Coordinates of N, CA and C in Angstrom, one line a residue:
X100 N 17.4 46.0 7.1 CA 17.2 46.1 8.5 C 15.8 46.6 8.8
X101 N 15.1 45.9 9.8 CA 13.8 46.3 10.2 C 12.8 45.9 9.1
X102 N 11.5 46.5 9.3 CA 10.5 46.1 8.3 C 10.3 47.3 7.4
X103 N 9.6 47.0 6.3 CA 9.4 48.0 5.2 C 8.1 48.8 5.5
X104 N 8.2 50.1 5.5 CA 7.1 51.0 5.7 C 7.1 52.0 4.6
X105 N 6.0 51.9 3.8 CA 5.9 52.8 2.6 C 7.1 52.7 1.7
X106 N 7.6 51.5 1.5 CA 8.7 51.3 0.7 C 10.1 51.6 1.3
X107 N 10.1 52.0 2.6 CA 11.3 52.3 3.2 C 11.6 51.3 4.3
X108 N 12.8 51.1 4.7 CA 13.2 50.2 5.7 C 13.0 50.9 7.1
X109 N 12.3 50.3 8.0 CA 12.1 50.8 9.3 C 13.0 50.2 10.3
X110 N 13.8 50.9 11.0 CA 14.7 50.4 12.0 C 14.0 50.4 13.4
X111 N 13.9 49.3 14.0 CA 13.2 49.2 15.3 C 14.3 49.4 16.4
X112 N 13.8 49.8 17.6 CA 14.7 49.9 18.7 C 15.4 48.5 19.0
X113 N 14.6 47.5 19.0 CA 15.1 46.1 19.2 C 14.4 45.2 18.2
X114 N 15.1 44.4 17.6 CA 14.5 43.4 16.7 C 15.1 42.0 16.9
X115 N 14.2 41.0 17.1 CA 14.7 39.6 17.3 C 14.3 38.9 16.0
X116 N 15.3 38.3 15.4 CA 15.2 37.6 14.1 C 15.5 36.2 14.2
X117 N 14.4 35.3 14.0 CA 14.6 33.9 13.9 C 15.5 33.3 15.0
X118 N 15.3 33.8 16.3 CA 16.2 33.4 17.3 C 15.9 32.0 17.8
X119 N 17.0 31.2 17.8 CA 16.9 29.8 18.1 C 18.0 29.4 19.2
X120 N 17.6 28.7 20.2 CA 18.6 28.3 21.2 C 18.4 26.8 21.4
X121 N 19.4 26.0 21.2 CA 19.4 24.6 21.4 C 20.3 24.3 22.5
X122 N 19.8 23.5 23.5 CA 20.6 23.2 24.7 C 21.7 22.1 24.3
X123 N 22.6 21.8 25.2 CA 23.7 20.9 24.9 C 23.2 19.5 24.7
X124 N 22.0 19.1 25.3 CA 21.4 17.8 25.1 C 20.6 17.7 23.8
X125 N 20.6 18.8 23.0 CA 19.8 18.8 21.7 C 18.4 19.4 21.8
X126 N 17.9 19.6 23.0 CA 16.5 20.1 23.2 C 16.4 21.5 22.7
X127 N 15.3 21.9 22.1 CA 15.1 23.3 21.7 C 14.5 24.1 22.8
X128 N 15.2 25.2 23.2 CA 14.6 26.1 24.2 C 13.9 27.2 23.5
X129 N 14.4 27.7 22.4 CA 13.8 28.8 21.6 C 13.8 28.3 20.2
X130 N 12.7 28.5 19.5 CA 12.5 28.0 18.1 C 12.0 29.1 17.2
X131 N 13.0 29.7 16.5 CA 12.7 30.7 15.4 C 11.8 31.8 15.9
X132 N 12.2 32.4 17.0 CA 11.4 33.5 17.6 C 11.7 34.8 16.9
X133 N 10.7 35.5 16.5 CA 10.9 36.8 15.8 C 9.9 37.8 16.3
X134 N 10.3 39.0 16.7 CA 9.4 40.1 17.0 C 10.3 41.4 17.1
X135 N 9.6 42.5 17.2 CA 10.3 43.8 17.3 C 9.7 44.6 18.4
X136 N 10.5 45.5 18.9 CA 10.1 46.5 20.0 C 10.4 47.9 19.5
X137 N 9.4 48.7 19.5 CA 9.6 50.1 19.1 C 9.6 51.0 20.4
X138 N 10.3 52.2 20.3 CA 10.4 53.1 21.4 C 9.0 53.5 21.9
X139 N 8.9 53.5 23.2 CA 7.6 54.0 23.8 C 6.6 52.9 24.1
X140 N 6.9 51.7 23.7 CA 6.0 50.6 24.0 C 6.1 50.1 25.4
X141 N 5.0 49.5 25.9 CA 5.0 48.7 27.1 C 4.4 47.3 26.7
X142 N 5.4 46.4 26.5 CA 5.0 45.1 26.0 C 5.0 44.1 27.1
X143 N 3.9 43.3 27.1 CA 3.8 42.2 28.1 C 4.1 40.9 27.4
X144 N 5.0 40.1 28.0 CA 5.4 38.8 27.5 C 4.9 37.8 28.5
X145 N 4.0 36.9 28.0 CA 3.4 36.0 28.9 C 3.5 34.6 28.3
X146 N 3.3 33.6 29.2 CA 3.4 32.2 28.8 C 3.5 31.3 30.1
X147 N 3.1 30.1 30.0 CA 3.2 29.2 31.1 C 4.6 29.0 31.5
X148 N 4.9 28.4 32.7 CA 6.2 28.1 33.2 C 6.9 27.1 32.2
X149 N 8.1 27.4 31.8 CA 8.9 26.6 30.9 C 8.6 26.9 29.5
X150 N 7.9 28.0 29.2 CA 7.6 28.3 27.8 C 8.8 29.0 27.1
X151 N 9.8 29.5 27.8 CA 11.0 30.1 27.2 C 11.1 31.6 27.5
X152 N 10.2 32.2 28.3 CA 10.2 33.6 28.5 C 11.6 34.1 29.1
X153 N 12.0 33.5 30.2 CA 13.3 34.0 30.8 C 14.5 33.6 29.9
X154 N 14.4 32.5 29.3 CA 15.5 32.1 28.4 C 15.6 33.2 27.2
X155 N 14.5 33.6 26.7 CA 14.5 34.6 25.7 C 15.1 35.9 26.2
X156 N 14.7 36.3 27.4 CA 15.2 37.5 28.0 C 16.7 37.6 28.1
X157 N 17.3 36.4 28.4 CA 18.8 36.4 28.6 C 19.5 36.5 27.3
X158 N 18.8 36.4 26.1 CA 19.4 36.6 24.8 C 19.4 38.0 24.4
X159 N 18.5 38.8 25.0 CA 18.2 40.1 24.5 C 19.3 41.2 24.8
X160 N 20.2 40.9 25.7 CA 21.3 41.8 25.9 C 22.6 41.0 25.9
X161 N 22.6 39.7 25.3 CA 23.8 39.0 25.1 C 24.3 38.1 26.3
X162 N 23.4 37.9 27.3 CA 23.9 37.1 28.4 C 24.0 35.6 27.9
X163 N 23.2 35.2 26.9 CA 23.3 34.0 26.3 C 23.5 34.2 24.8
X164 N 24.1 33.2 24.1 CA 24.4 33.3 22.7 C 23.5 32.3 22.0
X165 N 22.7 32.8 21.0 CA 21.8 31.9 20.3 C 22.5 30.9 19.4
X166 N 21.8 29.7 19.2 CA 22.4 28.8 18.3 C 22.3 29.3 16.8
X167 N 21.2 30.0 16.6 CA 21.1 30.7 15.3 C 20.2 31.9 15.5
X168 N 20.1 32.8 14.5 CA 19.3 34.0 14.6 C 20.1 35.1 15.1
X169 N 19.4 36.2 15.4 CA 20.1 37.4 15.8 C 19.2 38.4 16.6
X170 N 19.8 39.2 17.4 CA 19.2 40.3 18.1 C 19.8 41.6 17.7
X171 N 19.0 42.5 17.2 CA 19.5 43.8 16.6 C 19.0 44.9 17.5
X172 N 20.0 45.8 17.8 CA 19.7 47.1 18.5 C 19.8 48.2 17.6
X173 N 18.7 48.8 17.2 CA 18.7 49.9 16.2 C 19.4 49.4 14.9
X174 N 19.1 48.2 14.5 CA 19.6 47.6 13.3 C 21.0 47.0 13.3
X175 N 21.6 47.1 14.5 CA 23.0 46.5 14.6 C 23.0 45.3 15.5
X176 N 23.6 44.2 15.1 CA 23.6 43.0 16.0 C 24.3 43.3 17.3
X177 N 23.7 42.9 18.4 CA 24.2 43.3 19.7 C 25.6 42.6 19.9
X178 N 25.9 41.5 19.2 CA 27.1 40.8 19.4 C 28.3 41.6 19.0
X179 N 28.1 42.7 18.2 CA 29.2 43.5 17.8 C 29.7 44.5 18.9
X180 N 28.8 44.7 19.9 CA 29.3 45.6 21.0 C 28.4 45.2 22.2
X181 N 28.8 44.1 22.9 CA 27.9 43.6 24.0 C 27.9 44.6 25.2
X182 N 29.0 45.3 25.4 CA 29.0 46.3 26.5 C 28.0 47.4 26.3
X183 N 27.9 47.9 25.0 CA 27.0 48.9 24.7 C 25.5 48.4 24.8
X184 N 25.3 47.1 24.3 CA 24.0 46.5 24.4 C 23.5 46.4 25.8
X185 N 24.4 46.0 26.7 CA 24.1 45.8 28.1 C 23.8 47.1 28.8
X186 N 24.4 48.2 28.4 CA 24.1 49.5 28.9 C 22.8 49.9 28.5
X187 N 22.4 49.7 27.2 CA 21.2 50.2 26.6 C 20.0 49.3 26.8
X188 N 20.2 48.1 27.1 CA 19.1 47.1 27.4 C 19.3 46.6 28.8
X189 N 18.5 47.2 29.8 CA 18.6 46.8 31.2 C 17.7 45.7 31.6
X190 N 18.3 44.7 32.3 CA 17.5 43.6 32.8 C 17.3 43.7 34.3
X191 N 16.0 43.6 34.7 CA 15.7 43.5 36.1 C 15.2 42.1 36.4
X192 N 16.0 41.4 37.2 CA 15.7 39.9 37.4 C 14.7 39.7 38.4
X193 N 14.1 38.5 38.4 CA 13.0 38.2 39.4 C 13.5 38.2 40.8
X194 N 14.7 37.8 41.1 CA 15.2 37.8 42.4 C 16.0 39.1 42.7
X195 N 15.3 40.1 43.3 CA 15.9 41.4 43.5 C 17.2 41.3 44.3
X196 N 17.2 40.4 45.3 CA 18.4 40.3 46.2 C 19.7 40.0 45.4
X197 N 19.5 39.2 44.3 CA 20.7 38.9 43.5 C 21.2 40.0 42.7
X198 N 20.5 41.1 42.6 CA 20.9 42.3 41.8 C 21.3 43.4 42.7
X199 N 21.2 43.3 44.0 CA 21.5 44.4 44.9 C 22.9 44.1 45.5
X200 N 23.8 45.1 45.3 CA 25.2 44.8 45.7 C 25.7 45.9 46.6
X201 N 25.1 47.0 46.8 CA 25.6 48.1 47.6 C 25.3 48.0 49.1
X202 N 26.1 48.7 49.9 CA 25.9 48.6 51.3 C 24.7 49.5 51.8
X203 N 24.4 50.5 51.0 CA 23.2 51.3 51.2 C 22.4 51.4 49.9
X204 N 21.2 51.9 50.0 CA 20.4 52.2 48.8 C 21.1 53.1 47.8
X205 N 21.7 54.1 48.3 CA 22.4 55.1 47.5 C 23.6 54.4 46.8
X206 N 24.4 53.6 47.5 CA 25.6 52.9 47.0 C 25.1 52.0 45.9
X207 N 24.0 51.3 46.1 CA 23.6 50.4 45.1 C 23.2 51.0 43.8
X208 N 22.5 52.1 43.9 CA 22.1 52.9 42.6 C 23.3 53.4 41.9
X209 N 24.3 53.8 42.7 CA 25.5 54.4 42.1 C 26.5 53.4 41.5
X210 N 26.2 52.1 41.8 CA 27.2 51.0 41.4 C 27.4 51.0 39.8
X211 N 26.3 51.0 39.1 CA 26.3 50.9 37.7 C 27.1 52.1 37.0
X212 N 26.7 53.3 37.4 CA 27.4 54.5 36.8 C 28.9 54.5 37.2
X213 N 29.2 54.0 38.4 CA 30.7 53.9 38.7 C 31.4 52.9 37.8
X214 N 30.7 51.8 37.5 CA 31.3 50.8 36.6 C 31.5 51.4 35.2
X215 N 30.7 52.4 34.8 CA 30.8 53.0 33.5 C 32.0 54.0 33.5
X216 N 32.6 54.2 34.7 CA 33.7 55.1 34.9 C 33.3 56.6 34.6
X217 N 32.1 56.9 35.0 CA 31.7 58.3 34.8 C 32.3 59.3 35.8
X218 N 32.3 60.5 35.5 CA 32.8 61.5 36.4 C 32.0 61.5 37.7
X219 N 32.6 61.8 38.8 CA 31.9 61.8 40.1 C 30.6 62.7 40.1
X220 N 30.7 63.8 39.4 CA 29.5 64.7 39.4 C 28.3 64.1 38.6
X221 N 28.7 63.3 37.6 CA 27.6 62.7 36.8 C 27.1 61.5 37.5
X222 N 27.9 60.8 38.3 CA 27.4 59.7 39.1 C 26.5 60.2 40.1
X223 N 26.8 61.3 40.8 CA 25.9 61.9 41.8 C 24.6 62.3 41.2
X224 N 24.7 63.0 40.0 CA 23.5 63.5 39.4 C 22.5 62.3 39.1
X225 N 23.1 61.3 38.4 CA 22.2 60.1 38.1 C 21.6 59.5 39.3
X226 N 22.5 59.3 40.3 CA 22.0 58.6 41.6 C 20.9 59.4 42.2
X227 N 21.1 60.7 42.4 CA 20.0 61.5 43.0 C 18.7 61.5 42.2
X228 N 18.9 61.6 40.9 CA 17.7 61.7 40.0 C 16.9 60.4 40.0
X229 N 17.6 59.3 40.0 CA 16.9 58.0 40.0 C 16.3 57.7 41.4
X230 N 17.0 58.1 42.4 CA 16.4 57.9 43.8 C 15.1 58.7 43.9
X231 N 15.0 59.9 43.3 CA 13.8 60.7 43.3 C 12.7 60.0 42.4
X232 N 13.2 59.5 41.3 CA 12.3 58.9 40.3 C 11.5 57.7 40.9
X233 N 12.2 56.9 41.6 CA 11.6 55.7 42.2 C 11.1 55.8 43.6
X234 N 11.2 57.0 44.1 CA 10.7 57.3 45.5 C 11.4 56.7 46.6
X235 N 12.8 56.6 46.5 CA 13.6 56.0 47.5 C 14.5 57.0 48.1
X236 N 14.4 58.3 47.8 CA 15.3 59.3 48.3 C 15.3 59.4 49.8
X237 N 14.2 59.2 50.4 CA 14.1 59.4 51.9 C 14.8 58.2 52.6
X238 N 15.0 57.1 52.0 CA 15.7 56.0 52.6 C 17.0 55.7 51.9
X239 N 17.6 56.7 51.3 CA 18.8 56.5 50.5 C 20.0 55.9 51.3
X240 N 20.0 56.2 52.6 CA 21.2 55.7 53.4 C 20.8 54.4 54.2
X241 N 19.7 53.8 53.9 CA 19.3 52.6 54.6 C 20.0 51.4 54.0
X242 N 20.4 50.4 54.8 CA 20.9 49.1 54.2 C 19.8 48.4 53.4
X243 N 20.1 47.9 52.2 CA 19.1 47.3 51.4 C 18.4 46.1 52.1
X244 N 19.1 45.4 53.0 CA 18.5 44.2 53.7 C 17.3 44.6 54.6
X245 N 17.2 45.9 54.9 CA 16.1 46.3 55.8 C 14.9 46.8 55.0
X246 N 14.9 46.7 53.6 CA 13.8 47.2 52.8 C 12.7 46.1 52.7
X247 N 11.5 46.5 52.4 CA 10.4 45.6 52.1 C 10.6 45.0 50.8
X248 N 9.8 44.0 50.4 CA 9.9 43.3 49.1 C 9.7 44.3 48.0
X249 N 8.7 45.2 48.1 CA 8.4 46.2 47.1 C 9.5 47.2 46.9
X250 N 10.1 47.6 48.1 CA 11.2 48.6 48.0 C 12.4 48.0 47.4
X251 N 12.7 46.7 47.7 CA 13.8 46.0 47.0 C 13.6 45.9 45.5
X252 N 12.4 45.6 45.1 CA 12.2 45.5 43.6 C 12.3 46.9 43.0
X253 N 11.9 47.9 43.7 CA 12.1 49.3 43.1 C 13.6 49.7 43.1
X254 N 14.3 49.2 44.1 CA 15.8 49.5 44.1 C 16.5 48.8 42.9
X255 N 16.0 47.5 42.6 CA 16.6 46.8 41.5 C 16.3 47.5 40.2
X256 N 15.1 48.1 40.1 CA 14.8 48.9 38.9 C 15.6 50.2 38.9
X257 N 15.8 50.8 40.0 CA 16.6 52.0 40.1 C 18.0 51.8 39.6
X258 N 18.6 50.7 40.0 CA 20.0 50.4 39.6 C 20.1 50.3 38.1
X259 N 19.1 49.7 37.5 CA 19.1 49.6 36.0 C 18.9 51.0 35.4
X260 N 17.9 51.8 35.9 CA 17.7 53.1 35.4 C 18.9 54.0 35.5
X261 N 19.7 53.9 36.5 CA 20.9 54.7 36.6 C 21.9 54.5 35.4
X262 N 21.7 53.4 34.7 CA 22.5 53.2 33.5 C 21.9 54.0 32.3
X263 N 20.8 54.6 32.4 CA 20.0 55.3 31.4 C 19.8 54.4 30.2
X264 N 19.2 53.3 30.3 CA 18.9 52.3 29.2 C 17.8 52.8 28.3
X265 N 17.8 52.4 27.1 CA 16.7 52.6 26.1 C 15.6 51.7 26.3
X266 N 15.9 50.5 26.8 CA 14.8 49.5 27.0 C 15.1 48.8 28.4
X267 N 14.0 48.7 29.2 CA 14.1 48.0 30.5 C 13.2 46.8 30.4
X268 N 13.8 45.6 30.7 CA 13.1 44.3 30.7 C 13.0 43.8 32.1
X269 N 11.8 43.6 32.6 CA 11.5 43.1 33.9 C 11.0 41.7 33.9
X270 N 11.7 40.8 34.6 CA 11.3 39.4 34.7 C 10.5 39.2 36.0
X271 N 9.2 38.8 35.8 CA 8.3 38.5 36.9 C 8.4 39.6 38.0
X272 N 8.1 40.8 37.8 CA 8.3 41.9 38.7 C 7.4 41.8 39.9
X273 N 6.3 41.1 39.9 CA 5.3 41.0 41.0 C 5.5 39.7 41.8
X274 N 6.5 38.9 41.5 CA 6.7 37.6 42.1 C 7.0 37.8 43.6
X275 N 6.3 37.1 44.5 CA 6.6 37.1 45.9 C 6.2 38.3 46.6
X276 N 5.5 39.3 46.0 CA 5.2 40.5 46.7 C 3.7 40.5 47.2
X277 N 3.5 41.1 48.4 CA 2.2 41.3 48.9 C 1.5 42.4 48.1
X278 N 0.2 42.6 48.5 CA -0.6 43.6 47.7 C 0.1 45.0 47.7
X279 N 0.5 45.5 48.9 CA 1.2 46.8 48.8 C 2.4 46.8 48.0
X280 N 3.2 45.7 48.0 CA 4.4 45.7 47.2 C 4.1 45.6 45.7
X281 N 3.0 44.9 45.3 CA 2.6 44.9 43.9 C 2.2 46.3 43.5
X282 N 1.5 47.0 44.3 CA 1.1 48.3 43.9 C 2.3 49.3 43.7
X283 N 3.3 49.1 44.6 CA 4.5 50.0 44.5 C 5.1 49.7 43.2
X284 N 5.3 48.5 42.8 CA 6.0 48.1 41.6 C 5.2 48.5 40.3
X285 N 3.9 48.2 40.4 CA 3.0 48.5 39.3 C 3.0 50.0 39.0
X286 N 2.8 50.8 40.1 CA 2.8 52.2 39.9 C 4.1 52.7 39.3
X287 N 5.2 52.1 39.7 CA 6.5 52.6 39.1 C 6.6 52.2 37.6
X288 N 6.1 51.0 37.3 CA 6.2 50.6 35.8 C 5.3 51.6 35.0
X289 N 4.1 51.9 35.5 CA 3.2 52.8 34.8 C 3.8 54.2 34.7
X290 N 4.4 54.6 35.8 CA 5.0 56.0 35.8 C 6.1 56.1 34.8
X291 N 7.0 55.0 34.8 CA 8.1 55.0 33.8 C 7.6 55.1 32.4
X292 N 6.6 54.3 32.1 CA 6.0 54.2 30.7 C 5.4 55.6 30.4
X293 N 4.7 56.2 31.3 CA 4.1 57.5 31.0 C 5.2 58.5 30.8
X294 N 6.4 58.3 31.3 CA 7.5 59.3 31.1 C 8.2 59.0 29.8
X295 N 7.8 57.9 29.1 CA 8.4 57.7 27.8 C 9.4 56.5 27.8
X296 N 9.6 55.8 28.9 CA 10.5 54.7 29.0 C 9.9 53.5 28.2
X297 N 10.7 52.8 27.4 CA 10.3 51.6 26.7 C 10.4 50.4 27.7
X298 N 9.4 49.6 27.8 CA 9.4 48.5 28.8 C 8.9 47.2 28.2
X299 N 9.6 46.1 28.6 CA 9.1 44.7 28.3 C 9.0 44.0 29.6
X300 N 7.7 43.6 29.9 CA 7.5 43.0 31.2 C 7.1 41.6 31.0
X301 N 7.9 40.7 31.6 CA 7.7 39.2 31.5 C 7.0 38.8 32.8
X302 N 5.8 38.2 32.7 CA 5.0 37.8 33.8 C 3.9 36.8 33.4
X303 N 3.6 35.9 34.4 CA 2.4 35.1 34.2 C 1.2 35.7 34.9
X304 N 1.5 36.8 35.7 CA 0.4 37.4 36.5 C -0.1 38.6 35.6
X305 N -0.6 38.3 34.5 CA -0.9 39.4 33.5 C -2.1 40.3 34.0
X306 N -3.0 39.7 34.9 CA -4.1 40.5 35.3 C -3.7 41.8 36.0
X307 N -2.5 41.8 36.5 CA -2.0 43.0 37.3 C -1.6 44.1 36.3
X308 N -1.3 43.9 35.1 CA -0.7 44.9 34.2 C -1.3 45.0 32.8
X309 N -2.1 44.0 32.5 CA -2.6 43.9 31.1 C -3.3 45.2 30.7
X310 N -4.1 45.8 31.6 CA -4.8 47.0 31.2 C -3.9 48.2 30.9
X311 N -2.6 48.1 31.2 CA -1.7 49.2 30.9 C -0.8 48.9 29.7
X312 N -0.8 47.6 29.2 CA 0.1 47.2 28.2 C -0.4 47.7 26.8
X313 N 0.6 48.0 25.9 CA 0.3 48.4 24.6 C 0.2 47.2 23.7
X314 N 0.8 46.1 24.1 CA 0.9 44.9 23.2 C 1.2 43.7 24.1
X315 N 0.7 42.6 23.6 CA 0.9 41.3 24.3 C 1.6 40.3 23.4
X316 N 2.6 39.7 23.9 CA 3.3 38.5 23.3 C 3.0 37.3 24.1
X317 N 2.7 36.2 23.4 CA 2.5 34.9 24.1 C 3.4 33.9 23.6
X318 N 4.1 33.2 24.6 CA 5.1 32.1 24.2 C 4.5 30.8 24.6
X319 N 4.8 29.8 23.8 CA 4.4 28.4 24.1 C 5.5 27.5 23.5
X320 N 6.1 26.7 24.4 CA 7.1 25.7 24.0 C 8.2 26.3 23.1
X321 N 8.7 27.4 23.6 CA 9.8 28.1 22.9 C 9.5 28.8 21.7
X322 N 8.3 28.9 21.3 CA 7.9 29.7 20.1 C 7.0 30.8 20.5
X323 N 7.0 31.9 19.7 CA 6.1 33.0 19.8 C 4.8 32.6 19.1
X324 N 3.7 32.4 19.9 CA 2.5 31.9 19.4 C 1.5 33.0 19.1
X325 N 1.6 34.1 19.7 CA 0.7 35.2 19.5 C 1.3 36.6 19.7
X326 N 0.9 37.6 19.0 CA 1.5 38.9 19.1 C 0.4 39.9 18.6
X327 N -0.1 40.7 19.6 CA -1.1 41.7 19.2 C -1.6 42.6 20.3
X328 N -2.7 43.3 20.1 CA -3.3 44.1 21.1 C -3.8 43.2 22.2
X329 N -3.6 43.6 23.5 CA -4.0 42.7 24.6 C -5.4 42.2 24.6
X330 N -6.4 43.1 24.4 CA -7.8 42.6 24.5 C -8.1 41.7 23.3
X331 N -7.5 41.8 22.2 CA -7.8 41.0 21.0 C -7.3 39.6 21.2
X332 N -6.4 39.4 22.2 CA -5.8 38.0 22.4 C -6.4 37.3 23.6
X333 N -7.3 37.9 24.3 CA -7.8 37.3 25.6 C -8.3 35.9 25.4
X334 N -9.0 35.7 24.3 CA -9.7 34.4 24.1 C -8.7 33.2 23.9
X335 N -7.5 33.5 23.5 CA -6.5 32.5 23.3 C -5.6 32.2 24.5
X336 N -5.8 32.9 25.6 CA -4.8 32.8 26.7 C -4.9 31.4 27.4
X337 N -6.1 31.0 27.7 CA -6.3 29.7 28.4 C -5.7 28.5 27.7
X338 N -5.8 28.6 26.4 CA -5.2 27.4 25.6 C -3.7 27.4 25.7
X339 N -3.1 28.5 26.2 CA -1.6 28.5 26.4 C -1.3 28.5 27.9
X340 N -2.2 28.0 28.7 CA -2.0 27.9 30.1 C -1.9 29.2 30.9
X341 N -2.5 30.2 30.4 CA -2.5 31.5 31.1 C -4.0 31.8 31.5
X342 N -4.1 32.2 32.8 CA -5.5 32.5 33.2 C -6.0 33.8 32.5
X343 N -7.2 33.7 32.0 CA -7.9 34.8 31.3 C -8.3 35.8 32.3
X344 N -7.8 37.1 32.2 CA -8.2 38.1 33.2 C -9.7 38.5 33.0
X345 N -10.2 39.1 34.0 CA -11.6 39.7 33.9 C -11.6 40.9 33.0
X346 N -12.6 41.1 32.2 CA -12.7 42.3 31.4 C -14.0 42.9 31.8
X347 N -14.0 44.2 32.2 CA -15.2 44.8 32.7 C -16.0 45.3 31.5
X348 N -17.1 45.9 31.8 CA -18.1 46.3 30.7 C -17.5 47.3 29.7
X349 N -16.4 48.0 30.0 CA -15.8 48.9 29.1 C -14.7 48.2 28.3
X350 N -14.5 46.9 28.5 CA -13.6 46.2 27.7 C -12.1 46.4 28.1
X351 N -11.9 46.8 29.3 CA -10.6 47.1 29.8 C -10.2 45.9 30.8
X352 N -9.0 45.3 30.5 CA -8.6 44.2 31.3 C -7.7 44.6 32.5
X353 N -8.0 44.0 33.7 CA -7.0 44.2 34.8 C -6.8 45.6 35.2
X354 N -7.8 46.5 35.3 CA -7.5 47.9 35.6 C -7.8 48.2 37.1
X355 N -8.2 47.2 37.9 CA -8.6 47.5 39.3 C -7.4 47.8 40.2
X356 N -6.2 47.4 39.8 CA -5.0 47.5 40.7 C -4.7 48.9 41.0
X357 N -4.8 49.9 40.1 CA -4.4 51.3 40.4 C -5.6 52.2 40.7
X358 N -6.8 51.6 41.0 CA -7.9 52.4 41.3 C -7.9 52.8 42.8

């Protein structure tokens, strides 16, 4: 399990091994994808539309079953306990409205812990703590339909955080947001990572977050074509249909958003 380090087997938080997905018509959606995620990373997964990013995401907590290959959570195949995998690997989908189910902000955050059948005191503790964490405490009793785009995205993140996952995966978190909304979501992602949360961010808008990422993965035609430090991969981005971000004189990409 995991990779060998100094002769010992290293167990990763999440490991994807030769993951392949073939559609019913025979077309390959994912082709032998392999990579690992370690605790504390902020990984950026980029690629042109149709490269397989969202399809890959749906395999990472068992929403889809691969044709072959495996996804391991701390060395154990997630298929052995999908309920546990889905608690520990939280997905934040691109369409925030599809993930919001509560009548109020507070109800929505509490929905996941209630489904876990936690004690009322624990549900209240998690709900209040997460509302403070994402800065929605002041509007906890507001109906979600009255929130701005950035607030809805933060609410969808809050609902996942209330499950206390080990890994949070965000699919196109900046999609459809205006500048203030982008700043709200980006600040929340950076704050979570600074607090120790492991994150995998899927986006084609890499200039917004590349300067904060610890690692960059690039997908092309269902395959993982690059994996490394963000600045080291800048020159290969345009060949994969990804706009190359500006790099300032200090060699830092995309840092203007939080200045």
